[in-house]
PDB file of C-alpha atoms and ligand atoms in Angstrom:
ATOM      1  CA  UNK A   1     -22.639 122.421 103.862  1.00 69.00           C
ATOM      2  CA  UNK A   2     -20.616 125.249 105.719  1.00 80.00           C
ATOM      3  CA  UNK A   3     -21.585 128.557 105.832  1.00 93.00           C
ATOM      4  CA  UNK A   4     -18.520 130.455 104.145  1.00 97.00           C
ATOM      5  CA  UNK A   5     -17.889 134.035 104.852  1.00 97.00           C
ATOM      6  CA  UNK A   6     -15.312 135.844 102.249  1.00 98.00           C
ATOM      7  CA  UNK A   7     -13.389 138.974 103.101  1.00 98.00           C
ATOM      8  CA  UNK A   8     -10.791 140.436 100.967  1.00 98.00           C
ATOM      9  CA  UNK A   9      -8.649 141.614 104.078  1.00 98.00           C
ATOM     10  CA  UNK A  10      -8.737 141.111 107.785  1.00 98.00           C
ATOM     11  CA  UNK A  11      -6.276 141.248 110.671  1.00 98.00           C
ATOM     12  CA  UNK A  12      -6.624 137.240 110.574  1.00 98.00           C
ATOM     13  CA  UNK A  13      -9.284 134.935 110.195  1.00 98.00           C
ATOM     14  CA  UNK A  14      -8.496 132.902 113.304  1.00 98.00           C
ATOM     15  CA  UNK A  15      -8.654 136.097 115.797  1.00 98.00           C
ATOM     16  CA  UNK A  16     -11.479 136.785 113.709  1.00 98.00           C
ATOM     17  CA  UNK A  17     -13.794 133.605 114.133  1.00 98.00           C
ATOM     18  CA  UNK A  18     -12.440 133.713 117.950  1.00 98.00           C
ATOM     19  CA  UNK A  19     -14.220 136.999 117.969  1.00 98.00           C
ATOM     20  CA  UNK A  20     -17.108 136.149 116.959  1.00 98.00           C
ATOM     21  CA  UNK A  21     -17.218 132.359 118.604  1.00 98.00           C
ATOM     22  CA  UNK A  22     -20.412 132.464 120.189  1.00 97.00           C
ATOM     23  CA  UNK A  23     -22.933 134.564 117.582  1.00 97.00           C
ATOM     24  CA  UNK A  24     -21.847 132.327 114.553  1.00 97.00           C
ATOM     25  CA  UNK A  25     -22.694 128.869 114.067  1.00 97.00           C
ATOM     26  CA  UNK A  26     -21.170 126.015 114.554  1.00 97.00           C
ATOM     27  CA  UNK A  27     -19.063 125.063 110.862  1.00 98.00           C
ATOM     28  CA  UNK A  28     -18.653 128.749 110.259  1.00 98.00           C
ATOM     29  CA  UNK A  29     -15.414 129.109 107.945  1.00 98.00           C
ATOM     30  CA  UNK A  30     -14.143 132.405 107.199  1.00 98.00           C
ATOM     31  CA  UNK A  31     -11.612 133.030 104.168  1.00 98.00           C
ATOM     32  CA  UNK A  32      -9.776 136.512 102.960  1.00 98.00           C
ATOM     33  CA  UNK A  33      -7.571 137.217 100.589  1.00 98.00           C
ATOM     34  CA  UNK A  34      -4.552 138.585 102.748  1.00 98.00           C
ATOM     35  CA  UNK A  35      -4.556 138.861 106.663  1.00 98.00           C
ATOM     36  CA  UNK A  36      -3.013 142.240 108.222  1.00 98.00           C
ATOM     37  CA  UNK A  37      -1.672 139.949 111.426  1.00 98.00           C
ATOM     38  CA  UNK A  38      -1.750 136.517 110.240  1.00 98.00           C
ATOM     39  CA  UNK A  39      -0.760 134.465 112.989  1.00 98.00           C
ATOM     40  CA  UNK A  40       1.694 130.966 112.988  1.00 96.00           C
ATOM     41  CA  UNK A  41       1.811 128.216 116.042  1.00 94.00           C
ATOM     42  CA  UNK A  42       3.468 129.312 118.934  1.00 91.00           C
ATOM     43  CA  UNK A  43       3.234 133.130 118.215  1.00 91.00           C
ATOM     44  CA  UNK A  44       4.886 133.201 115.157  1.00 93.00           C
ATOM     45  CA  UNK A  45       3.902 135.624 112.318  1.00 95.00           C
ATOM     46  CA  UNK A  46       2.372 133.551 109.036  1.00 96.00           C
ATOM     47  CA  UNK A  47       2.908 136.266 106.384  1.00 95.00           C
ATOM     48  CA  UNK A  48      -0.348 136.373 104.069  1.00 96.00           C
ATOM     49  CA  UNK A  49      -0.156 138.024 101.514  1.00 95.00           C
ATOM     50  CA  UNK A  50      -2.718 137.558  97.573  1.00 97.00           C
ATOM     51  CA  UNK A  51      -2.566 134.767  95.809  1.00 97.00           C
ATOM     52  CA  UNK A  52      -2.509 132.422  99.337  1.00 98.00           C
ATOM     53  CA  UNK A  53      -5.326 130.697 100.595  1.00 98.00           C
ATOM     54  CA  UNK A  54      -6.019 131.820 104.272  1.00 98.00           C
ATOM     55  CA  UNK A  55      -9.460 130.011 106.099  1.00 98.00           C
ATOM     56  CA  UNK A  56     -10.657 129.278 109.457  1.00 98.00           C
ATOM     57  CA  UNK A  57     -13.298 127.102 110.420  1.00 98.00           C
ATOM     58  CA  UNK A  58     -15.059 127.106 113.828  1.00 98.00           C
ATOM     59  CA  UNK A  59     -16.156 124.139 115.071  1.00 98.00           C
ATOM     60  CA  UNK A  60     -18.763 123.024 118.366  1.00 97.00           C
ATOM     61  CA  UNK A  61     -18.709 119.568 118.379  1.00 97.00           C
ATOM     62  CA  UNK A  62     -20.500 117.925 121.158  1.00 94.00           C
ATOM     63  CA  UNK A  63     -17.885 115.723 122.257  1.00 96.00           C
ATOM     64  CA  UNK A  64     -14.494 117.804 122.772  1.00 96.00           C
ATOM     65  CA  UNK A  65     -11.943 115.067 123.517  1.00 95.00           C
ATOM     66  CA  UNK A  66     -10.209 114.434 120.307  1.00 97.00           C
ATOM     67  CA  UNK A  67     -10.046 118.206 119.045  1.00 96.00           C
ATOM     68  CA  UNK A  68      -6.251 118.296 118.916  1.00 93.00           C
ATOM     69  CA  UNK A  69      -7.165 114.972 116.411  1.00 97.00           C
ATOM     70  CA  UNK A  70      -9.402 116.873 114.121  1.00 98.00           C
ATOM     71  CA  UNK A  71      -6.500 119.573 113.657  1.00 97.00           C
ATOM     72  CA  UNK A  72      -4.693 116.319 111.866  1.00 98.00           C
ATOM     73  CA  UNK A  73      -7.728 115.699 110.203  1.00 98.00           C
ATOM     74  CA  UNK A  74      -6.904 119.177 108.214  1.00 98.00           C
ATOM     75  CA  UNK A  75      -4.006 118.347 107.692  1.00 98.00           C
ATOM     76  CA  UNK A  76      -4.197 115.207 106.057  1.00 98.00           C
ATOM     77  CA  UNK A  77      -7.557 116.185 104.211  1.00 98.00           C
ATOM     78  CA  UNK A  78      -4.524 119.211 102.729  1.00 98.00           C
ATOM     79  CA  UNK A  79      -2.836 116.273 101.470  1.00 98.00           C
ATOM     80  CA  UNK A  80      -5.502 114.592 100.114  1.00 98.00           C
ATOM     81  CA  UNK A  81      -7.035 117.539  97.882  1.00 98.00           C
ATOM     82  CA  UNK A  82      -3.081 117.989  96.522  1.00 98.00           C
ATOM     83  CA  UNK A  83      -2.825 114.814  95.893  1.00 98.00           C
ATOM     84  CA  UNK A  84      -5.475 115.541  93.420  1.00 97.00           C
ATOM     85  CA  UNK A  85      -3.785 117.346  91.364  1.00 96.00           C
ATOM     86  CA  UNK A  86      -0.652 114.912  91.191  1.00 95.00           C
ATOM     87  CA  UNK A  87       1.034 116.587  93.799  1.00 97.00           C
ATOM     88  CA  UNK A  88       3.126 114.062  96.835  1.00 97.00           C
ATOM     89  CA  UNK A  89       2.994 116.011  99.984  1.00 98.00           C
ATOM     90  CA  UNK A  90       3.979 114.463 103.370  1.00 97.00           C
ATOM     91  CA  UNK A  91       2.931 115.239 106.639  1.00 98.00           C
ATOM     92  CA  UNK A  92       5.623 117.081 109.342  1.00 97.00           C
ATOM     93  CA  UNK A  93       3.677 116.127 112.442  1.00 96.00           C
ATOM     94  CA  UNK A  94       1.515 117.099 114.167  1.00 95.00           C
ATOM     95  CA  UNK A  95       0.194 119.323 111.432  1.00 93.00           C
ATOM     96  CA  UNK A  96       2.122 120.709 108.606  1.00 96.00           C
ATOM     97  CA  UNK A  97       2.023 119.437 105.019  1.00 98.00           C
ATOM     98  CA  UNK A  98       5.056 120.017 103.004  1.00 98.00           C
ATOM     99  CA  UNK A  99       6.413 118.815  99.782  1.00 98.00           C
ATOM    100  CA  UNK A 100      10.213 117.420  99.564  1.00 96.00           C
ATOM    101  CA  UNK A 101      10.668 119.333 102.504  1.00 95.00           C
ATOM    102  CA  UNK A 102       9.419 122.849 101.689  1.00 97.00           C
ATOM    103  CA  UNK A 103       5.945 123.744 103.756  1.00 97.00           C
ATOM    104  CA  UNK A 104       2.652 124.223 101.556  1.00 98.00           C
ATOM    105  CA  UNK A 105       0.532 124.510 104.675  1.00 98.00           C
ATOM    106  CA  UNK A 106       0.155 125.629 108.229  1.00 97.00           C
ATOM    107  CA  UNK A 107      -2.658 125.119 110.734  1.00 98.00           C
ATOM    108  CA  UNK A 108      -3.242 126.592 113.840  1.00 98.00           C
ATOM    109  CA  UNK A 109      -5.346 125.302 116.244  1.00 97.00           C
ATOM    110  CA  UNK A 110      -7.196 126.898 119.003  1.00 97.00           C
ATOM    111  CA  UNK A 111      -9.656 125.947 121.946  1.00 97.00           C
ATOM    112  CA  UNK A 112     -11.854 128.024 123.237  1.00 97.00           C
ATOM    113  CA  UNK A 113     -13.009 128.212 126.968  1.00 97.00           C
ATOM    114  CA  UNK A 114     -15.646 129.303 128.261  1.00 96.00           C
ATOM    115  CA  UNK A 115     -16.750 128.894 132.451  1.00 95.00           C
ATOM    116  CA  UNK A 116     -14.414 126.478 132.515  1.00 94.00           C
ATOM    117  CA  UNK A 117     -15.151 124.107 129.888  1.00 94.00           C
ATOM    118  CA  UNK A 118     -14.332 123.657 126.277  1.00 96.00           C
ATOM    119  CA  UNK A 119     -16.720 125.100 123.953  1.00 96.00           C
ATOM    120  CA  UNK A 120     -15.083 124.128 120.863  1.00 97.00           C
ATOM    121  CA  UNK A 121     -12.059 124.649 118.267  1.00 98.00           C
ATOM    122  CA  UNK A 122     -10.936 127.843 115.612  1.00 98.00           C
ATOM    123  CA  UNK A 123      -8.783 126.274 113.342  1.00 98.00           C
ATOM    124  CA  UNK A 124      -7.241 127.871 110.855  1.00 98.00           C
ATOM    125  CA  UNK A 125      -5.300 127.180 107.804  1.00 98.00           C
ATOM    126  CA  UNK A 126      -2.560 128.838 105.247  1.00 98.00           C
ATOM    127  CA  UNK A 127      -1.983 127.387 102.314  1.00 98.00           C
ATOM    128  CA  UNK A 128       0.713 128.293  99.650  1.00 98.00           C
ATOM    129  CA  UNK A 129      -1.542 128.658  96.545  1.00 98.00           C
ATOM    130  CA  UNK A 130       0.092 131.047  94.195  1.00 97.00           C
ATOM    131  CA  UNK A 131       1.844 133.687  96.179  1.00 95.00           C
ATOM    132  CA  UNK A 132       4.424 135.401  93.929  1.00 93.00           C
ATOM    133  CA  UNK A 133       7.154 135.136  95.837  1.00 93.00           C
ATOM    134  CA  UNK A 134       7.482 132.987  99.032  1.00 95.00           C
ATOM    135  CA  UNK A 135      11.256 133.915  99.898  1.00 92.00           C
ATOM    136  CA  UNK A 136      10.789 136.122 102.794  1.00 87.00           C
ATOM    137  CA  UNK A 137       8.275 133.930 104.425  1.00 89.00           C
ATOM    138  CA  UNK A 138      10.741 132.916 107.027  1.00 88.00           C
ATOM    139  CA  UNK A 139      11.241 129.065 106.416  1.00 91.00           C
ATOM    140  CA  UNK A 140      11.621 127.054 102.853  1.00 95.00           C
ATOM    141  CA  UNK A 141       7.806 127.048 101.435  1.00 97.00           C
ATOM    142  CA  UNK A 142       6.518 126.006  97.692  1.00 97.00           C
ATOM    143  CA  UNK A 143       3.474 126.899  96.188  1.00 98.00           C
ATOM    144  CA  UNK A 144       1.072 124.546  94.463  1.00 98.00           C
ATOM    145  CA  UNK A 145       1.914 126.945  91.378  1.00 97.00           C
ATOM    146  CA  UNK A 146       5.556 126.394  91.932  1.00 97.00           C
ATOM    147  CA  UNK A 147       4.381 122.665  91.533  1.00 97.00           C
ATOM    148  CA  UNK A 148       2.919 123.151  88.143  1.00 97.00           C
ATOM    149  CA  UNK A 149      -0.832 123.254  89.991  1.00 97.00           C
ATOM    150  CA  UNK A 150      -3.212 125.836  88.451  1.00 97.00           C
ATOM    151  CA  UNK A 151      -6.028 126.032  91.069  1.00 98.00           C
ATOM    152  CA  UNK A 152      -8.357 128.603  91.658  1.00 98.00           C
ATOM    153  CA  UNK A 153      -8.243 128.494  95.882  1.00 98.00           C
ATOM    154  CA  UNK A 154     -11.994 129.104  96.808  1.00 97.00           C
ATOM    155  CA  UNK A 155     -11.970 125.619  94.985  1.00 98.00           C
ATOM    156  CA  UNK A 156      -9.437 124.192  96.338  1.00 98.00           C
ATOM    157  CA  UNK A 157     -10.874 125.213  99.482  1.00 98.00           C
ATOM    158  CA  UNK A 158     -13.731 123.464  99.132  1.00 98.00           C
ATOM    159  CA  UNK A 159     -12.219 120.153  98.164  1.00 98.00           C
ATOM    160  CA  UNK A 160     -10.609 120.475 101.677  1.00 98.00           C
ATOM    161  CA  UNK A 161     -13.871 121.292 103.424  1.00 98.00           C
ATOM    162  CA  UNK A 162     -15.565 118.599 101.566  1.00 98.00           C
ATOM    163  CA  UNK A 163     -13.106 116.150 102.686  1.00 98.00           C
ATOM    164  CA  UNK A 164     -13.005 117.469 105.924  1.00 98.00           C
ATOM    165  CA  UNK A 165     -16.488 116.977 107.007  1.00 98.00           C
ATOM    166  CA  UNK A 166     -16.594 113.607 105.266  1.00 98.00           C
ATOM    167  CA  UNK A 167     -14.637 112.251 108.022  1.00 98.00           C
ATOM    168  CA  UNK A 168     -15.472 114.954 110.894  1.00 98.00           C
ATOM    169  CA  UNK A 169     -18.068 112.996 112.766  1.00 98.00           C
ATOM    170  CA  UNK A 170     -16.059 109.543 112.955  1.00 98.00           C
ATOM    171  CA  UNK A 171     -12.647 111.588 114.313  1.00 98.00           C
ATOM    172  CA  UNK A 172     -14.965 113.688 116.740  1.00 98.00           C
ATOM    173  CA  UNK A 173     -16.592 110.297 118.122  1.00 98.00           C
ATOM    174  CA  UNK A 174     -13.203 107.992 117.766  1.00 98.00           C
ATOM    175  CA  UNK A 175     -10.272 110.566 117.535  1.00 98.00           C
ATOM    176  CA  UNK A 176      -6.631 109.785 115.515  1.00 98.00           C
ATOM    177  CA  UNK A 177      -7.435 105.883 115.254  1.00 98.00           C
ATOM    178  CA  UNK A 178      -9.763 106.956 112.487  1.00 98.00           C
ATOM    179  CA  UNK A 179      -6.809 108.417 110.421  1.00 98.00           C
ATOM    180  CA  UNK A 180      -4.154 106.883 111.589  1.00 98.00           C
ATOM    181  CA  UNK A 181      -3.504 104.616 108.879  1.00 98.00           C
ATOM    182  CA  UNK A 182      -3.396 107.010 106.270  1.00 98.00           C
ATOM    183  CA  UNK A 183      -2.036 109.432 108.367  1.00 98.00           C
ATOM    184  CA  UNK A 184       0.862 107.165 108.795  1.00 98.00           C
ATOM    185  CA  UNK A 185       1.230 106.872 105.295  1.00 98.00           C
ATOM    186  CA  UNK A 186       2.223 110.148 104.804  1.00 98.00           C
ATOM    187  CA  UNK A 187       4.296 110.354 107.608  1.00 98.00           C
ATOM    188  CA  UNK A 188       7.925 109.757 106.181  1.00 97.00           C
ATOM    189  CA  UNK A 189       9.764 110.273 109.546  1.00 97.00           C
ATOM    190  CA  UNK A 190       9.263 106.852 111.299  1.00 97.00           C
ATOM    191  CA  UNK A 191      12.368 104.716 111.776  1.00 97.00           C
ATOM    192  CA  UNK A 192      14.474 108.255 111.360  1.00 97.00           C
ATOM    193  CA  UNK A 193      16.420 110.634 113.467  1.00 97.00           C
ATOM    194  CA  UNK A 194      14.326 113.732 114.516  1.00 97.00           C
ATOM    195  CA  UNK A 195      14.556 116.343 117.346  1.00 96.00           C
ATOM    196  CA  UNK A 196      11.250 117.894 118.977  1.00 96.00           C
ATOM    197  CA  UNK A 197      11.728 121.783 119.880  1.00 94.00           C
ATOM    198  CA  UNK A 198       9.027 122.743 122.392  1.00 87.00           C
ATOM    199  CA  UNK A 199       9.852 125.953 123.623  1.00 83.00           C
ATOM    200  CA  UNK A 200      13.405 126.431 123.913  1.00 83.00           C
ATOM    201  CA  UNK A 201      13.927 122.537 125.012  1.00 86.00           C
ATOM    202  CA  UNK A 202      14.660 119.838 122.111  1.00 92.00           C
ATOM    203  CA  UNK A 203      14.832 116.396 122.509  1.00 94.00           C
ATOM    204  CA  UNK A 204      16.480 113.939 119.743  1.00 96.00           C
ATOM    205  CA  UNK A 205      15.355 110.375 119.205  1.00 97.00           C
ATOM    206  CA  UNK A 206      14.310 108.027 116.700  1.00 97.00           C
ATOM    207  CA  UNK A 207      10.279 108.307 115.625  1.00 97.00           C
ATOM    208  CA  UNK A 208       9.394 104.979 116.850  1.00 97.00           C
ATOM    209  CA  UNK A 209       5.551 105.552 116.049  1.00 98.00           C
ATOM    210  CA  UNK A 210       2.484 107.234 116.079  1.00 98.00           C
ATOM    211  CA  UNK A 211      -0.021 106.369 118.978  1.00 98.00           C
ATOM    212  CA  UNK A 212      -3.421 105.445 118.116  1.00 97.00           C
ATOM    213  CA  UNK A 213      -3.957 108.869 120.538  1.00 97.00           C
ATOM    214  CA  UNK A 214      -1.771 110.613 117.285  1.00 98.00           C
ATOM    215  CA  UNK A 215       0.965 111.605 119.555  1.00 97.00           C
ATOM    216  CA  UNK A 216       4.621 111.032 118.680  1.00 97.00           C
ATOM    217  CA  UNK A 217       6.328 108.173 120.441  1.00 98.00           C
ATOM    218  CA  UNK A 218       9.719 109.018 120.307  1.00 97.00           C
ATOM    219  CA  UNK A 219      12.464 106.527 121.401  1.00 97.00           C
ATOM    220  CA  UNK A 220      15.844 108.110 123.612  1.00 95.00           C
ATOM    221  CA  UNK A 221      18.542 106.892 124.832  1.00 90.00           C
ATOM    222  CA  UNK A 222      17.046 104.807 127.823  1.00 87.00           C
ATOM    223  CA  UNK A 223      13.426 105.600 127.027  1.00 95.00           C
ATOM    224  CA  UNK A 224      10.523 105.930 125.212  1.00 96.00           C
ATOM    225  CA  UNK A 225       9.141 109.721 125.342  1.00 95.00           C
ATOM    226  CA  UNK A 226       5.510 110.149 124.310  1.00 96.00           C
ATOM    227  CA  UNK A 227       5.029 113.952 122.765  1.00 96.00           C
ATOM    228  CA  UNK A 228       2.559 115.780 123.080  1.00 94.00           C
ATOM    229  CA  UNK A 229       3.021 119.031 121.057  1.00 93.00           C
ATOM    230  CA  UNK A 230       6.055 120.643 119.162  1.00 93.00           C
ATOM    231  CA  UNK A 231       7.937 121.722 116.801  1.00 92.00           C
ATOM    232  CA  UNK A 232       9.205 118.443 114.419  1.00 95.00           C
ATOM    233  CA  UNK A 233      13.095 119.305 113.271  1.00 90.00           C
ATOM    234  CA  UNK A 234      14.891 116.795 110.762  1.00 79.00           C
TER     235      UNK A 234
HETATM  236  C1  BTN B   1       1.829 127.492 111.446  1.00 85.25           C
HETATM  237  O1  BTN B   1       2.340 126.672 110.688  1.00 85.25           O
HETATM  238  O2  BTN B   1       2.514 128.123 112.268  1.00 85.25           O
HETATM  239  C2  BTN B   1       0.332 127.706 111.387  1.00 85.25           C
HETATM  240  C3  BTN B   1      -0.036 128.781 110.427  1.00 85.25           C
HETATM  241  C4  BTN B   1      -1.536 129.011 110.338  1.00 85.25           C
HETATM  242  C5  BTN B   1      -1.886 130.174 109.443  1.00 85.25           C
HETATM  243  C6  BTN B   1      -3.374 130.290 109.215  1.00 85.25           C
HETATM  244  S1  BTN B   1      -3.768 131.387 107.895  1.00 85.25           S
HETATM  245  C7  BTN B   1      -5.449 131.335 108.328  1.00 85.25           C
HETATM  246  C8  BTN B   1      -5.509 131.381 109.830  1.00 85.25           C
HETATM  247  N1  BTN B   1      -5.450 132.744 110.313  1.00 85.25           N
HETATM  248  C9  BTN B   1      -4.342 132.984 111.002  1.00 85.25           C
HETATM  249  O3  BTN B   1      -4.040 134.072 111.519  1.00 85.25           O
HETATM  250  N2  BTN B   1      -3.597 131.891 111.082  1.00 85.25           N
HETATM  251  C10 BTN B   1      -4.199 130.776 110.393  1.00 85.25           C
END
């Protein structure tokens, strides 16, 4: 059982939890009811405002070489708990869940060093609960209450923490293999055209597969690229 710490505003619950890294144990999740400078992957701005469900979990797992894995984990575990409520998100790898190709959740992911060696993982998650209006967010986004979901989001919180941890110990020992097959089944992209934006760079290909490693294998003219991190673009 984590240890949940509630807040009804902070700067962000990710800076937060980074803060605070080595005085709070290890499963620490910290939740808040709008963030002052929520923040997106690759320094974006993830606007928070009531009625969306913003957490962060901090995590110091013994072994540290699958963390990017257990940010899927998240992910997926997001699309398990909607599915609960008759809702058919997909997955936008590595780690977004969206529904017919609106986002309902974000998750950033970050290590933390210390003397040269990984201490562990703030991860961090933004869900679109029941925000009134989601137009200025900066990308198409739907609510679960735009979906006809009434869910109060400390408990829909904990369904994701629940499922979370159920599977935590297996992805820190094994990494993506764990997931991978139902990862994969909530991947809709294989077999498709996609470009990967890392940066100002893009490469276009056609989503050959997921690695048992959860990276993207995607095939080019002449080549097949493994990737690593990015930005997925339809
Ligand atoms: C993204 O899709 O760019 C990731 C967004 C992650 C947002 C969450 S909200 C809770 C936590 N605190 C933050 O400042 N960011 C993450």
């Amino acid at each position: 059982m984590s240890n949940i710490v509630y807040f009804e505003t902070l700067d962000s619950t990710q800076t937060y939890l980074k803060q605070h890294f080595n005085e709070l144990a290890d499963q620490t999740v910290v939740t808040t009811d709008t963030q002052t400078a929520g923040r997106g992957r690759f320094d974006r701005r993830w606007v928070s405002e009531p009625g969306g469900l913003y957490f962060s979990v901090l995590l110091k797992p013994q072994k540290t070489d699958f963390l990017a894995n257990l940010t899927q984990l998240l992910a997926l575990c997001v699309c398990q708990a909607a599915e609960q409520y008759a809702v058919q998100p997909n997955l936008k790898w590595p780690n977004d869940v969206q529904v017919a190709g609106k986002k309902l959740c974000g998750i950033l992911s970050e290590a933390i060093t210390q003397n040269g060696r990984v201490a562990g993982l703030v991860m961090g998650a933004g869900i679109n609960v029941a925000q009134k209006d989601l137009s200025h967010v900066g990308q198409p986004a739907v609510s679960l209450r735009e979906l006809g979901v009434h869910v109060a989001k400390e408990d829909f919180m904990q369904n994701v923490l629940d499922l979370f941890f159920q599977s935590y110990p297996a992805v820190v020992a094994e990494g993506f293999s764990v997931i991978r097959p139902a990862y994969k089944e909530r991947f809709p992209f294989l077999g498709k055209q996609i470009s990967i934006k890392n940066g100002t760079a893009a490469v276009t290909g056609i989503a050959q597969d997921l690695s048992p490693r959860g990276t993207l294998m995607l095939s080019t003219p002449g080549a097949t690229q493994e990737i690593l991190i990015g930005d997925l673009l339809v």
